[in-house]
PDB file of C-alpha atoms in Angstrom:
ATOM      1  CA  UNK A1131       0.000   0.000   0.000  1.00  0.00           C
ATOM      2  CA  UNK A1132       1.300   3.107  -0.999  1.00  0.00           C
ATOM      3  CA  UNK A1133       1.928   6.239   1.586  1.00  0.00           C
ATOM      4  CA  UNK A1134      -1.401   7.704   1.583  1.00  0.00           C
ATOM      5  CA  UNK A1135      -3.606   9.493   4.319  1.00  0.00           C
ATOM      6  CA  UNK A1136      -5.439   6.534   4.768  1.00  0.00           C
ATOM      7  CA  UNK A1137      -2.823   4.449   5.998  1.00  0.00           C
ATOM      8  CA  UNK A1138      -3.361   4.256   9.858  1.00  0.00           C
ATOM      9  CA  UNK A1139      -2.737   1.888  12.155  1.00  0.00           C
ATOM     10  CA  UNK A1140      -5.452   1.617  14.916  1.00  0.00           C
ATOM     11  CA  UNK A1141      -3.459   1.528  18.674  1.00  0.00           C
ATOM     12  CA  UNK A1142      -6.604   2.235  20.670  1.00  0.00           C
ATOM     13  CA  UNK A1143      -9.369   4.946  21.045  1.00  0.00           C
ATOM     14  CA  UNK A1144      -6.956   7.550  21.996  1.00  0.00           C
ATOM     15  CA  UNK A1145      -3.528   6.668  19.645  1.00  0.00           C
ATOM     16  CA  UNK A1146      -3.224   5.857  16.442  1.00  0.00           C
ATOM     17  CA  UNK A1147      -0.136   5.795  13.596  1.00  0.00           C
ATOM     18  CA  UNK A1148      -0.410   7.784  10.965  1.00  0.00           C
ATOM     19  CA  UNK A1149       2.094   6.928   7.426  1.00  0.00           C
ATOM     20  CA  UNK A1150       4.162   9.892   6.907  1.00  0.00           C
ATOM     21  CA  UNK A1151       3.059  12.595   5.180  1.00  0.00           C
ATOM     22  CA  UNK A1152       4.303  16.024   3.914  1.00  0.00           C
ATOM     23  CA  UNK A1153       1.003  18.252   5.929  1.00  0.00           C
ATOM     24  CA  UNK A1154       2.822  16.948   9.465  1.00  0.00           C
ATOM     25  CA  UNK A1155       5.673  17.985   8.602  1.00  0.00           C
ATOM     26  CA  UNK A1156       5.516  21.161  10.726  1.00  0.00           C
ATOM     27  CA  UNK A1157       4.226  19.545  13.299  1.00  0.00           C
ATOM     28  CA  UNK A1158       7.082  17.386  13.018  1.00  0.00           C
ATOM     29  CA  UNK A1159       9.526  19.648  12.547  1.00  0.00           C
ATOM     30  CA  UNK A1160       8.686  21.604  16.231  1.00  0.00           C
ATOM     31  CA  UNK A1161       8.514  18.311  18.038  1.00  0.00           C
ATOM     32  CA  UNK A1162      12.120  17.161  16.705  1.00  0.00           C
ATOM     33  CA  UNK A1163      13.316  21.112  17.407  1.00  0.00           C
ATOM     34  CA  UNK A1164      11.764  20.570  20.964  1.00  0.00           C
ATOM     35  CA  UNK A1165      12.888  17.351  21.782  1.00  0.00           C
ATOM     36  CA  UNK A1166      16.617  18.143  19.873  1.00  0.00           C
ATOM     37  CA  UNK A1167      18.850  18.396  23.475  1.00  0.00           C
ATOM     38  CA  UNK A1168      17.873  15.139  24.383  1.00  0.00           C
ATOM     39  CA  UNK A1169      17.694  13.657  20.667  1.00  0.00           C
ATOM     40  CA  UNK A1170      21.205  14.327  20.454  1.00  0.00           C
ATOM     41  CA  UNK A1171      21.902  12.795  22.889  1.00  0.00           C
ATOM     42  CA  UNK A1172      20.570   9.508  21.254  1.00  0.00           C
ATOM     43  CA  UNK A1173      20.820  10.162  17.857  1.00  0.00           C
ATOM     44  CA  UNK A1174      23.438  10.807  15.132  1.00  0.00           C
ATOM     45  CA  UNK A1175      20.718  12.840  13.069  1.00  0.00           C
ATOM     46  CA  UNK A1176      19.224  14.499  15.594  1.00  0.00           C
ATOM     47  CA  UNK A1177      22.858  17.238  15.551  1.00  0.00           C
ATOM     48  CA  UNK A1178      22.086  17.732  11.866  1.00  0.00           C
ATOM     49  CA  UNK A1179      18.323  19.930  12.660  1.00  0.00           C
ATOM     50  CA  UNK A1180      17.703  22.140  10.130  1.00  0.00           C
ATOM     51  CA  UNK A1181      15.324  24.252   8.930  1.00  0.00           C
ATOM     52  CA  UNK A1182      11.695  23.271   8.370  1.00  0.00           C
ATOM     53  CA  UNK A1183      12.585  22.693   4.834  1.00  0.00           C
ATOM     54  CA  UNK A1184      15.413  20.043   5.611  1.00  0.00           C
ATOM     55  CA  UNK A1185      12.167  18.299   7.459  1.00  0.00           C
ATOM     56  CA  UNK A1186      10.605  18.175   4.464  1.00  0.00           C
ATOM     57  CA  UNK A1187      13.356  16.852   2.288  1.00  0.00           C
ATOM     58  CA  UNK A1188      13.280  13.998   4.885  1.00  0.00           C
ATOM     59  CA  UNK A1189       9.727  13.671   4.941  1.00  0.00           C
ATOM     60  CA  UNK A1190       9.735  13.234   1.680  1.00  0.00           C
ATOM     61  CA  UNK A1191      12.112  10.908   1.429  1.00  0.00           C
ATOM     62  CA  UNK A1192      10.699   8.558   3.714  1.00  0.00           C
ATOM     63  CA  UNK A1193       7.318   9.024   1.522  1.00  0.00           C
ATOM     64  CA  UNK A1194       9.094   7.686  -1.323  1.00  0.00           C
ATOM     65  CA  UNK A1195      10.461   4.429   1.045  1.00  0.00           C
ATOM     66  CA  UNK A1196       7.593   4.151   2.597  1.00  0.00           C
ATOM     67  CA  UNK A1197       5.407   3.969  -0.868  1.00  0.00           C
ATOM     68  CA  UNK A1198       8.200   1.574  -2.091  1.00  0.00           C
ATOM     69  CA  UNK A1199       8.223  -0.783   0.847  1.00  0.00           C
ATOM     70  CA  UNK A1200      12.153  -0.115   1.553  1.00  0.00           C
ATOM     71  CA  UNK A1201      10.743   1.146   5.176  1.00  0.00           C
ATOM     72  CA  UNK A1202       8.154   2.356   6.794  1.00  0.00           C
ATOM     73  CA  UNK A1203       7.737   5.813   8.845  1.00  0.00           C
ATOM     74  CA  UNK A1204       4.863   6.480  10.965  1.00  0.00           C
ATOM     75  CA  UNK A1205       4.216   9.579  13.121  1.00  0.00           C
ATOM     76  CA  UNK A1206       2.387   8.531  16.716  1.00  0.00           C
ATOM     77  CA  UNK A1207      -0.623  10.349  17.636  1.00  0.00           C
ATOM     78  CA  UNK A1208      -2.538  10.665  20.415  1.00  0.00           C
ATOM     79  CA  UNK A1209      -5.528  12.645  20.948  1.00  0.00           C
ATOM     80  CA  UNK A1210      -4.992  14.179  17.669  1.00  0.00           C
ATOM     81  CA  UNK A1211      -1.181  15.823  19.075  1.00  0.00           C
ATOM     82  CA  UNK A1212       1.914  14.241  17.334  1.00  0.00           C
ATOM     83  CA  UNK A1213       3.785  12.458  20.093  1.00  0.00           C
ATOM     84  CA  UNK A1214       6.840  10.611  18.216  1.00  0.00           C
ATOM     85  CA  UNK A1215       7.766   8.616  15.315  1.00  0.00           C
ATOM     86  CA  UNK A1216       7.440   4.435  14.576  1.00  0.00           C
ATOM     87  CA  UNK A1217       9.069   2.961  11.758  1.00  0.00           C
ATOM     88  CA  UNK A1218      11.161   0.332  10.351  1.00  0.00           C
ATOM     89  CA  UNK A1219      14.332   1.659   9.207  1.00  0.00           C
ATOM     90  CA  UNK A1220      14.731  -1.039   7.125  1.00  0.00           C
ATOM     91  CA  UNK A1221      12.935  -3.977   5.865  1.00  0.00           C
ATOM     92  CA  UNK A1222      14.357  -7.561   4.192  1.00  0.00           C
ATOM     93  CA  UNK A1223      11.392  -8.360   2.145  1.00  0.00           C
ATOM     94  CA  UNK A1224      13.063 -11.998   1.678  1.00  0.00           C
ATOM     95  CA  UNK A1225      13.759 -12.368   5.192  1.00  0.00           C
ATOM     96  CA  UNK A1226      10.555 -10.590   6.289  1.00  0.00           C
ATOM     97  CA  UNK A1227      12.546  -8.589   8.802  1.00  0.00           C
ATOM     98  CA  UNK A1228      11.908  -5.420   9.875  1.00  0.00           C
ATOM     99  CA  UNK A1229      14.593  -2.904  11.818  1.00  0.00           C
ATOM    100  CA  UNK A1230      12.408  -0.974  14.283  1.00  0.00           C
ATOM    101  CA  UNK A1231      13.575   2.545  15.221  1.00  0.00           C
ATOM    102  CA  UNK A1232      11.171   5.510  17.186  1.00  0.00           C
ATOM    103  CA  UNK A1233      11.057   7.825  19.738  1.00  0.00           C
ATOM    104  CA  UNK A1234       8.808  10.025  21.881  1.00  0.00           C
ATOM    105  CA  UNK A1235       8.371  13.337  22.444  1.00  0.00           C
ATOM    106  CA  UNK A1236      10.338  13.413  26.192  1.00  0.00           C
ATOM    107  CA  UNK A1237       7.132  14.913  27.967  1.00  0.00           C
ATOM    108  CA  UNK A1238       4.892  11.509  26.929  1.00  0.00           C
ATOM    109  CA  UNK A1239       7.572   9.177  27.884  1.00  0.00           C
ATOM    110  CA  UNK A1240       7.197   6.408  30.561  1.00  0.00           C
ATOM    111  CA  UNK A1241       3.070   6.934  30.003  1.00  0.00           C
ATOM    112  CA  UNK A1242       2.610   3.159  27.793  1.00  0.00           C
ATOM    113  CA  UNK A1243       2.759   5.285  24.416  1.00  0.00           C
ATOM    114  CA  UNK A1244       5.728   3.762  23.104  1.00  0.00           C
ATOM    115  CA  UNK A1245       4.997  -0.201  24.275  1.00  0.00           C
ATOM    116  CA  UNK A1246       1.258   0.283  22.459  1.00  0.00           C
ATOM    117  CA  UNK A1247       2.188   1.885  19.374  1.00  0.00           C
ATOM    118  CA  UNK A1248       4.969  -1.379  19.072  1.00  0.00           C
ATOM    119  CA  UNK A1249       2.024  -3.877  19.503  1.00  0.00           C
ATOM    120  CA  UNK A1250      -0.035  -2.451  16.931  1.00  0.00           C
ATOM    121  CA  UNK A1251       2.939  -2.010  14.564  1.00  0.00           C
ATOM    122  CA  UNK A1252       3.842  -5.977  14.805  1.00  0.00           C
ATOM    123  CA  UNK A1253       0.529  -7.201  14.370  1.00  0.00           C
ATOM    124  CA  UNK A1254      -0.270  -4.758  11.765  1.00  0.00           C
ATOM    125  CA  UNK A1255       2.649  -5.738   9.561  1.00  0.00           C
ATOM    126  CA  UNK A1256       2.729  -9.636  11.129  1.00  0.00           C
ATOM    127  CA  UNK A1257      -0.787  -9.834  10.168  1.00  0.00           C
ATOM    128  CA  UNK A1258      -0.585  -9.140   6.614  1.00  0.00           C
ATOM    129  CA  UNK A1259       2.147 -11.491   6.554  1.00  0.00           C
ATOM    130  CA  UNK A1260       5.152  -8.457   5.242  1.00  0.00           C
ATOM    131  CA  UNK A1261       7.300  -9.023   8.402  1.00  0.00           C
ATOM    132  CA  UNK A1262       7.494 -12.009  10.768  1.00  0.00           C
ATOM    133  CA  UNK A1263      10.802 -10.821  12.363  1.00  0.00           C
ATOM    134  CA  UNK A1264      11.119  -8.124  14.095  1.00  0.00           C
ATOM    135  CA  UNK A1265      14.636  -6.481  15.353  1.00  0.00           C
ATOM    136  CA  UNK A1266      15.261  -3.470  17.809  1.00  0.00           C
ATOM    137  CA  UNK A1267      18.925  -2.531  18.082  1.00  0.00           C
ATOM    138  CA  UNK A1268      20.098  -0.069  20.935  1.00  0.00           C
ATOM    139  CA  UNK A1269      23.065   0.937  22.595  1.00  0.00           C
ATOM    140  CA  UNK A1270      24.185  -0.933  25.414  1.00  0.00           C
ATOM    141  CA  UNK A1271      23.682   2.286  27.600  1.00  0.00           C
ATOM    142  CA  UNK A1272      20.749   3.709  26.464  1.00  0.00           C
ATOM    143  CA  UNK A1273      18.806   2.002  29.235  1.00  0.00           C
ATOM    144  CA  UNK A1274      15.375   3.289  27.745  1.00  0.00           C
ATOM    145  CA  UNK A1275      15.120   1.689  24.331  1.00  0.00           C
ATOM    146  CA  UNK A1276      17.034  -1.393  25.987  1.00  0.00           C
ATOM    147  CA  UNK A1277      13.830  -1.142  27.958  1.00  0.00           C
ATOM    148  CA  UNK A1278      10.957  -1.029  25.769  1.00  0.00           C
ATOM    149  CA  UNK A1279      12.462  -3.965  23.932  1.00  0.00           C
ATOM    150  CA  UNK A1280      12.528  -6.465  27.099  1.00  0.00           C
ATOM    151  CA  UNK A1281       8.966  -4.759  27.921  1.00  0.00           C
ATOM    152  CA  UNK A1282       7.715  -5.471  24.854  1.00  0.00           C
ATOM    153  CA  UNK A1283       8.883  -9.740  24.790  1.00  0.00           C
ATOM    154  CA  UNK A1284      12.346  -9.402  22.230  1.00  0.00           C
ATOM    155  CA  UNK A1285      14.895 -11.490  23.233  1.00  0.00           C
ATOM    156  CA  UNK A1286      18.433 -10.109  23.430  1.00  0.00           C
ATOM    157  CA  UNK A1287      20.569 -11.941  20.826  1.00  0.00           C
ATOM    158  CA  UNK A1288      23.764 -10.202  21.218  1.00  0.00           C
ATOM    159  CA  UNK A1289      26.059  -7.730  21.862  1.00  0.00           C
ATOM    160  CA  UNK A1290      27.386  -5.859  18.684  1.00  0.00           C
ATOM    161  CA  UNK A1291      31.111  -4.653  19.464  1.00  0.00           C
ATOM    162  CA  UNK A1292      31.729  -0.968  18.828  1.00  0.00           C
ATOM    163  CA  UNK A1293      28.674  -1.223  16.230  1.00  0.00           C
ATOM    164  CA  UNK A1294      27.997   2.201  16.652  1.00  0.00           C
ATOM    165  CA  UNK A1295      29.552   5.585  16.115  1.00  0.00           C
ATOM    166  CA  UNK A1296      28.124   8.747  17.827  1.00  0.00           C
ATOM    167  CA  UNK A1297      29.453  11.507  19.229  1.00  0.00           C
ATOM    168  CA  UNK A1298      33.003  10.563  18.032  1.00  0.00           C
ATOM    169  CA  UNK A1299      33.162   7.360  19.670  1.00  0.00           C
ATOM    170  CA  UNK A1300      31.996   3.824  19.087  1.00  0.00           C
ATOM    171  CA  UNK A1301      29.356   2.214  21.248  1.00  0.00           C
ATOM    172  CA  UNK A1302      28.683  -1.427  21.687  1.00  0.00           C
ATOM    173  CA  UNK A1303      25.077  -2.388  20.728  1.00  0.00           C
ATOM    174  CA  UNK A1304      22.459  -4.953  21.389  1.00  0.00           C
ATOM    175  CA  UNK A1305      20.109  -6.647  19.135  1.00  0.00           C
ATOM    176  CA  UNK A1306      16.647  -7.598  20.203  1.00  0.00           C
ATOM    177  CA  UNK A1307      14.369  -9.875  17.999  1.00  0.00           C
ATOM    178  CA  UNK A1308      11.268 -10.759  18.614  1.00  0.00           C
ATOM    179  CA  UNK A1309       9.229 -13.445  16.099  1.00  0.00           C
ATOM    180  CA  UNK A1310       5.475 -12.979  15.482  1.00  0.00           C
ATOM    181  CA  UNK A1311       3.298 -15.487  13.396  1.00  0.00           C
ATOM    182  CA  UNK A1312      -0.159 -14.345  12.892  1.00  0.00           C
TER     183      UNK A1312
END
């Protein structure tokens, strides 16, 4: 299914994903620029804000592999406010493996958001039989998203040595995988 404003995912009466789309990306835009001190912090991107314009770029961008099935972005939101952002960085059609990434908007963390979106998310895509394996990957010391994967049933598979760079260092990683047959 292509990008389109009719692609949501259903959480519960109050949350819902919504695909991408370029009229969020203001919306978008101010919760990355609000959240950026502590999305540095986590993220390579998240040094390289822009302008509203460079959102859009992206947005658009993740339209185009979103449409094509190369990944998937959706934007979290509950009670109509954007909260965060749900995708699969990357997908192995073959494989039917899906690389999970998000985050939240630091004010609605620790509040279930996160854990509900994910369960959606894998029995959306586990239910229409495009992914059947699911992977988180976080740094060893970000405790959070270590967190929401053991929360959420994933089984740690490993440690990844110096897997990833950020902030001029390398940082060991784990991966998380978590199988789901619909």
């Amino acid at each position: 299914m292509a990008a389109t404003e009719s692609e949501i995912i259903p959480v519960n009466d109050r949350i819902e994903l919504r695909a991408v789309d370029d009229r969020y990306t203001a919306d978008l835009h101010a919760l990355v620029v609000k959240n950026s001190s502590w999305l540095q912090s986590a993220f390579d991107w998240a040094q390289h804000i822009g302008s509203e314009e460079d959102t859009r770029r992206n947005v658009q961008s993740n339209q185009m592999l979103h449409a094509r099935g190369y990944a998937k972005m959706f934007l979290i939101f509950q009670d109509e406010a954007l909260r965060g952002v749900l995708s699969f960085n990357a997908i192995e059609p073959v494989n039917k493996t899906g690389y999970i990434g998000y985050w939240i908007d630091k004010g609605c963390q620790g509040q279930g958001l996160l854990s509900q979106s994910l369960q959606a998310f894998m029995r959306y895509y586990a239910g229409r039989g495009e992914v059947r394996r699911f992977v988180i990957k976080a740094r060893v010391a970000n405790l959070q998203s270590n967190r929401v994967a053991q929360r959420n049933g994933f089984t740690l598979e490993g440690c990844l040595k110096e897997a990833e760079y950020l902030h001029g260092e390398f940082h060991d990683v784990n991966t998380w995988a978590k199988i789901v047959s619909l």
